[in-house]
Amino acid sequence: MAVAELSPSFTKTHLHSSQLSSLSTRLANFRRCAFRPLPRARNSLTISCSVAPNQVQAPVAAQNEVPKTKTECFGVFCLTYDLKAEEETKTWKKLINIAVSGAAGMISNHLLFKLASGEVFGPDQPIALKLLGSERSFQALEGVAMELEDSLFPLLREVSISIDPYEVFQDVEWALLIGAKPRGPGMERAGLLDINGQIFAEQGKALNAVASRNVKVIVVGNPCNTNALICLKNAPNIPAKNFHALTRLDENRAKCQLALKAGVFYDKVSNMTIWGNHSTTQVPDFLNARINGFPVKEVIRDQKWLEEEFTEKVQKRGGVLIKKWGRSSAASTSVSIVDAIRSLITPTPEGDWFSSGVYTTGNPYGIAEDIVFSMPCRSKGDGDYEFVKDVIFDDYLLERITRTEAELLAEKRCVAHLIGEGIAFCDLPEDTMLPGEM
Amino acid sequence: MAVAELSPSFTKTHLHSSQLSSLSTRLANFRRCAFRPLPRARNSLTISCSVAPNQVQAPVAAQNEVPKTKTECFGVFCLTYDLKAEEETKTWKKLINIAVSGAAGMISNHLLFKLASGEVFGPDQPIALKLLGSERSFQALEGVAMELEDSLFPLLREVSISIDPYEVFQDVEWALLIGAKPRGPGMERAGLLDINGQIFAEQGKALNAVASRNVKVIVVGNPCNTNALICLKNAPNIPAKNFHALTRLDENRAKCQLALKAGVFYDKVSNMTIWGNHSTTQVPDFLNARINGFPVKEVIRDQKWLEEEFTEKVQKRGGVLIKKWGRSSAASTSVSIVDAIRSLITPTPEGDWFSSGVYTTGNPYGIAEDIVFSMPCRSKGDGDYEFVKDVIFDDYLLERITRTEAELLAEKRCVAHLIGEGIAFCDLPEDTMLPGEM
């Protein structure tokens, strides 16, 4: 084990991946470490930690019990951290591993701090954050990890950064896939589907290889429905129903627009479904939604507004925000990711539901099978969900659902090569990407 | 009352400020509205709301009881919102008004969502957010307010945006003053003190005129100690001890660096004081700080590191982060603002304390009176604080405290014209602004 002393507070160690399993057990009980793959050598890792306990010369603490025989070992690995041994932490749940891709981006910059603060998983849930970035963003990833350090979140017990999904996804129970490439100048939508599809194919393979067998995956990077499909198709050993495409921001915006129109507070709007694709073909469903328990149409009698303006307002919200604010809506997107997670880990309120882009096979609505389509779901709070039975359809709603379904089937044909279905054939009729949400 | 219909969901009304008091009473019970002063006419306001309840044609809800006789009134003012009338909200505390300046900036973009989520003031504390921006940032302010809408925070009951501190500070119980001008090319530090000092002098006057008589003010915009002094001097009717300059990020960073050096988790570091100015003369106090209850010097026996590297690591952290991350540390700054607020509204743990830049008059440490100086404080959780008695000093600590005290006294002479003490005389010996934290 070659060791190079970098600076008084940095210890660097080169390891082979075969040594990782025993390490990971020890790490699971300990704190912030940065795993960094050496360029072009997956099996060789650089593990850098800012803690140099070999410089600790006094009894750190009676209750910490650092074995003195270990003083020749290196860095953080000399210390073990036992949550069960301390009064404040012994009633805590078992640490969970959460992977976040695109971790140096703006959405993650909000989301990571929410996860670390305990706001999402509760005040007794210790957290390990595993940040996936790119080579280009590696410095920024380090910056994010340093800011997480400086925030002193008691529940945040481990932070690692890497550009290798096979490392980052090791044993993760949640994978929040935010990173995606934006469309370059002149790039066709098919090109974007391909380039991002390849990223999500690789990430699916990595999840399949190393993640928890019951990992929950939320795909945010766009085009998120088809990215989620690609991801789940490349992870055959993980249940397909564990993959979600984020349409929660659309749901939240739809609730807000109905509340604004009706002149009620937004918490009075319930049963809001976004059907279909996270694109301009999405269908915010005002037939089934309710305001103060009443059908929307009984409260907002302006049918023309509902049919002609409401959906457009929801879809164009992101574009309007970019104009106002000069950048895309990272803060509210991260809030909606938190909402999506919470909807899976807390029981859905009686009579209500939430929307998520999920795998259609077995759905009760007659949606084409084998795509990822936003539909109404309920959860018992166990991380799983079931489809809502009591929804109604009319011709107007069905017609629009058919249109967004056709779009997703066309997107699927575009990425056939990435889901093991032969040669791609791309006939997307028009560009329906939501403005600014790439 | 002139009314111009802007769009189906926007209603615009021109009002005189004399009409505001009755309006504000009605608004206090209701929701999101945007107050916008017309350019160059303080007494004439534009109030724009996205709710157009005159378009609601059906009974909104039985339990909402919107009086039907009010259908000719305008927009949101037709509705009253009574938290006491509903099951879920009737046990909530009284709504509090929180002002945030620099509301379109990155620190606020993190902070506002934390305030709105209930993470800071708790799950039964409804919140009104009053956002102060500049003419240049007004569109961005609207964007922030829209993102807050889209986040559907149940506790967030009112959002207003304005460029006039006299409006924004009306009845606020907390004023979080984040906005400050960055130094332009070639600007001397004295110039920066003057230009920001004028902003904080105006904001102090506005607080004095319209804020709650017990408003708590946290100044984040730099140079924050002297800005806080200017602010409190211009608000003679508000207790001087209610003004704070944020040194909590320095405290958090100091705790983190001691933890890293000692190889312990950061929650083991306590009793951390930052003395003095939020500048490179700041004094992170390793004499009084403790690790696992032991004096730091008994745990970290590397005196050279403590004296020569520790303070520099704390001070330079912000600069290192800017290099890594490409921008200043907005996320961890906003976490430290939350920490600062929480330290005032929750009882300080037995035996511990926190640092805040506070008014020195009456301090027990022999610090010069009549400046704002970071010192160790304890709180009963009532929003107030007291100075910690049991701190020790040695020559090394006293010498450094004297240096940062001298700097703050020099800064005070620089802004004499802004605090009613005659003609400014600026003899700042060197530039001690923290890197990237302007």
JSON list of N, CA and C in Angstrom, two decimals, chain A residues 14 30 60 62 94 102 138 175 205 222 242 255 285 306 309 315-316 323 339 341 350 361 371 399-400:
[
{"chain": "A", "resi": 14, "resn": "HIS", "atom": "N", "xyz": [-3.26, 4.43, -2.22]},
{"chain": "A", "resi": 14, "resn": "HIS", "atom": "CA", "xyz": [-3.67, 3.74, -3.44]},
{"chain": "A", "resi": 14, "resn": "HIS", "atom": "C", "xyz": [-4.12, 2.33, -3.08]},
{"chain": "A", "resi": 30, "resn": "PHE", "atom": "N", "xyz": [-17.83, 5.20, 9.43]},
{"chain": "A", "resi": 30, "resn": "PHE", "atom": "CA", "xyz": [-17.03, 6.41, 9.64]},
{"chain": "A", "resi": 30, "resn": "PHE", "atom": "C", "xyz": [-17.49, 7.57, 8.79]},
{"chain": "A", "resi": 60, "resn": "VAL", "atom": "N", "xyz": [-8.17, 11.33, 22.35]},
{"chain": "A", "resi": 60, "resn": "VAL", "atom": "CA", "xyz": [-9.17, 12.15, 21.68]},
{"chain": "A", "resi": 60, "resn": "VAL", "atom": "C", "xyz": [-10.38, 12.30, 22.57]},
{"chain": "A", "resi": 62, "resn": "ALA", "atom": "N", "xyz": [-12.43, 9.88, 25.94]},
{"chain": "A", "resi": 62, "resn": "ALA", "atom": "CA", "xyz": [-12.60, 8.60, 26.62]},
{"chain": "A", "resi": 62, "resn": "ALA", "atom": "C", "xyz": [-13.60, 7.73, 25.86]},
{"chain": "A", "resi": 94, "resn": "LYS", "atom": "N", "xyz": [-30.20, 2.87, 10.88]},
{"chain": "A", "resi": 94, "resn": "LYS", "atom": "CA", "xyz": [-28.99, 2.47, 10.18]},
{"chain": "A", "resi": 94, "resn": "LYS", "atom": "C", "xyz": [-28.70, 3.49, 9.07]},
{"chain": "A", "resi": 102, "resn": "GLY", "atom": "N", "xyz": [-24.65, 14.49, -11.19]},
{"chain": "A", "resi": 102, "resn": "GLY", "atom": "CA", "xyz": [-24.71, 15.92, -11.51]},
{"chain": "A", "resi": 102, "resn": "GLY", "atom": "C", "xyz": [-24.53, 16.72, -10.24]},
{"chain": "A", "resi": 138, "resn": "PHE", "atom": "N", "xyz": [-14.75, 18.02, -11.33]},
{"chain": "A", "resi": 138, "resn": "PHE", "atom": "CA", "xyz": [-14.24, 17.39, -10.12]},
{"chain": "A", "resi": 138, "resn": "PHE", "atom": "C", "xyz": [-13.86, 18.40, -9.03]},
{"chain": "A", "resi": 175, "resn": "ALA", "atom": "N", "xyz": [-30.81, 6.51, -5.63]},
{"chain": "A", "resi": 175, "resn": "ALA", "atom": "CA", "xyz": [-29.97, 7.11, -6.67]},
{"chain": "A", "resi": 175, "resn": "ALA", "atom": "C", "xyz": [-30.78, 8.25, -7.30]},
{"chain": "A", "resi": 205, "resn": "LYS", "atom": "N", "xyz": [-26.42, 0.08, -15.91]},
{"chain": "A", "resi": 205, "resn": "LYS", "atom": "CA", "xyz": [-25.52, -1.08, -15.76]},
{"chain": "A", "resi": 205, "resn": "LYS", "atom": "C", "xyz": [-24.81, -1.04, -14.40]},
{"chain": "A", "resi": 222, "resn": "ASN", "atom": "N", "xyz": [-32.91, 15.30, -18.16]},
{"chain": "A", "resi": 222, "resn": "ASN", "atom": "CA", "xyz": [-33.84, 15.17, -19.29]},
{"chain": "A", "resi": 222, "resn": "ASN", "atom": "C", "xyz": [-33.20, 14.61, -20.56]},
{"chain": "A", "resi": 242, "resn": "ASN", "atom": "N", "xyz": [-39.01, 0.29, -9.45]},
{"chain": "A", "resi": 242, "resn": "ASN", "atom": "CA", "xyz": [-38.19, 1.15, -8.57]},
{"chain": "A", "resi": 242, "resn": "ASN", "atom": "C", "xyz": [-37.67, 2.40, -9.27]},
{"chain": "A", "resi": 255, "resn": "LYS", "atom": "N", "xyz": [-50.69, 22.43, -9.50]},
{"chain": "A", "resi": 255, "resn": "LYS", "atom": "CA", "xyz": [-51.47, 22.75, -8.29]},
{"chain": "A", "resi": 255, "resn": "LYS", "atom": "C", "xyz": [-51.47, 24.25, -8.04]},
{"chain": "A", "resi": 285, "resn": "ASP", "atom": "N", "xyz": [-53.91, 17.01, -15.32]},
{"chain": "A", "resi": 285, "resn": "ASP", "atom": "CA", "xyz": [-55.28, 16.47, -15.37]},
{"chain": "A", "resi": 285, "resn": "ASP", "atom": "C", "xyz": [-56.21, 17.27, -14.46]},
{"chain": "A", "resi": 306, "resn": "LEU", "atom": "N", "xyz": [-59.33, 26.28, -18.59]},
{"chain": "A", "resi": 306, "resn": "LEU", "atom": "CA", "xyz": [-58.81, 24.96, -18.24]},
{"chain": "A", "resi": 306, "resn": "LEU", "atom": "C", "xyz": [-58.25, 24.25, -19.46]},
{"chain": "A", "resi": 309, "resn": "GLU", "atom": "N", "xyz": [-55.54, 27.35, -21.48]},
{"chain": "A", "resi": 309, "resn": "GLU", "atom": "CA", "xyz": [-54.46, 28.11, -20.84]},
{"chain": "A", "resi": 309, "resn": "GLU", "atom": "C", "xyz": [-53.74, 27.36, -19.73]},
{"chain": "A", "resi": 315, "resn": "GLN", "atom": "N", "xyz": [-46.65, 24.23, -18.47]},
{"chain": "A", "resi": 315, "resn": "GLN", "atom": "CA", "xyz": [-45.51, 23.90, -19.32]},
{"chain": "A", "resi": 315, "resn": "GLN", "atom": "C", "xyz": [-44.54, 25.06, -19.48]},
{"chain": "A", "resi": 316, "resn": "LYS", "atom": "N", "xyz": [-45.10, 26.26, -19.57]},
{"chain": "A", "resi": 316, "resn": "LYS", "atom": "CA", "xyz": [-44.24, 27.41, -19.87]},
{"chain": "A", "resi": 316, "resn": "LYS", "atom": "C", "xyz": [-43.62, 28.04, -18.62]},
{"chain": "A", "resi": 323, "resn": "LYS", "atom": "N", "xyz": [-36.48, 33.44, -17.95]},
{"chain": "A", "resi": 323, "resn": "LYS", "atom": "CA", "xyz": [-36.43, 34.85, -18.37]},
{"chain": "A", "resi": 323, "resn": "LYS", "atom": "C", "xyz": [-36.32, 35.79, -17.18]},
{"chain": "A", "resi": 339, "resn": "ASP", "atom": "N", "xyz": [-40.04, 16.35, -2.43]},
{"chain": "A", "resi": 339, "resn": "ASP", "atom": "CA", "xyz": [-41.45, 15.93, -2.38]},
{"chain": "A", "resi": 339, "resn": "ASP", "atom": "C", "xyz": [-41.61, 14.51, -2.93]},
{"chain": "A", "resi": 341, "resn": "ILE", "atom": "N", "xyz": [-39.40, 12.10, -3.05]},
{"chain": "A", "resi": 341, "resn": "ILE", "atom": "CA", "xyz": [-38.86, 11.11, -2.10]},
{"chain": "A", "resi": 341, "resn": "ILE", "atom": "C", "xyz": [-39.82, 10.93, -0.94]},
{"chain": "A", "resi": 350, "resn": "GLU", "atom": "N", "xyz": [-54.98, 9.93, 3.02]},
{"chain": "A", "resi": 350, "resn": "GLU", "atom": "CA", "xyz": [-56.22, 9.27, 2.61]},
{"chain": "A", "resi": 350, "resn": "GLU", "atom": "C", "xyz": [-56.91, 10.06, 1.47]},
{"chain": "A", "resi": 361, "resn": "THR", "atom": "N", "xyz": [-45.82, -1.22, -17.44]},
{"chain": "A", "resi": 361, "resn": "THR", "atom": "CA", "xyz": [-46.28, -2.61, -17.54]},
{"chain": "A", "resi": 361, "resn": "THR", "atom": "C", "xyz": [-47.14, -2.96, -16.33]},
{"chain": "A", "resi": 371, "resn": "ILE", "atom": "N", "xyz": [-43.09, 1.38, -21.20]},
{"chain": "A", "resi": 371, "resn": "ILE", "atom": "CA", "xyz": [-42.50, 2.73, -21.27]},
{"chain": "A", "resi": 371, "resn": "ILE", "atom": "C", "xyz": [-42.55, 3.34, -19.86]},
{"chain": "A", "resi": 399, "resn": "GLU", "atom": "N", "xyz": [-57.66, 11.73, -25.31]},
{"chain": "A", "resi": 399, "resn": "GLU", "atom": "CA", "xyz": [-57.00, 12.18, -26.54]},
{"chain": "A", "resi": 399, "resn": "GLU", "atom": "C", "xyz": [-55.60, 12.74, -26.25]},
{"chain": "A", "resi": 400, "resn": "ARG", "atom": "N", "xyz": [-55.52, 13.49, -25.17]},
{"chain": "A", "resi": 400, "resn": "ARG", "atom": "CA", "xyz": [-54.22, 14.08, -24.84]},
{"chain": "A", "resi": 400, "resn": "ARG", "atom": "C", "xyz": [-53.26, 13.02, -24.29]}
]
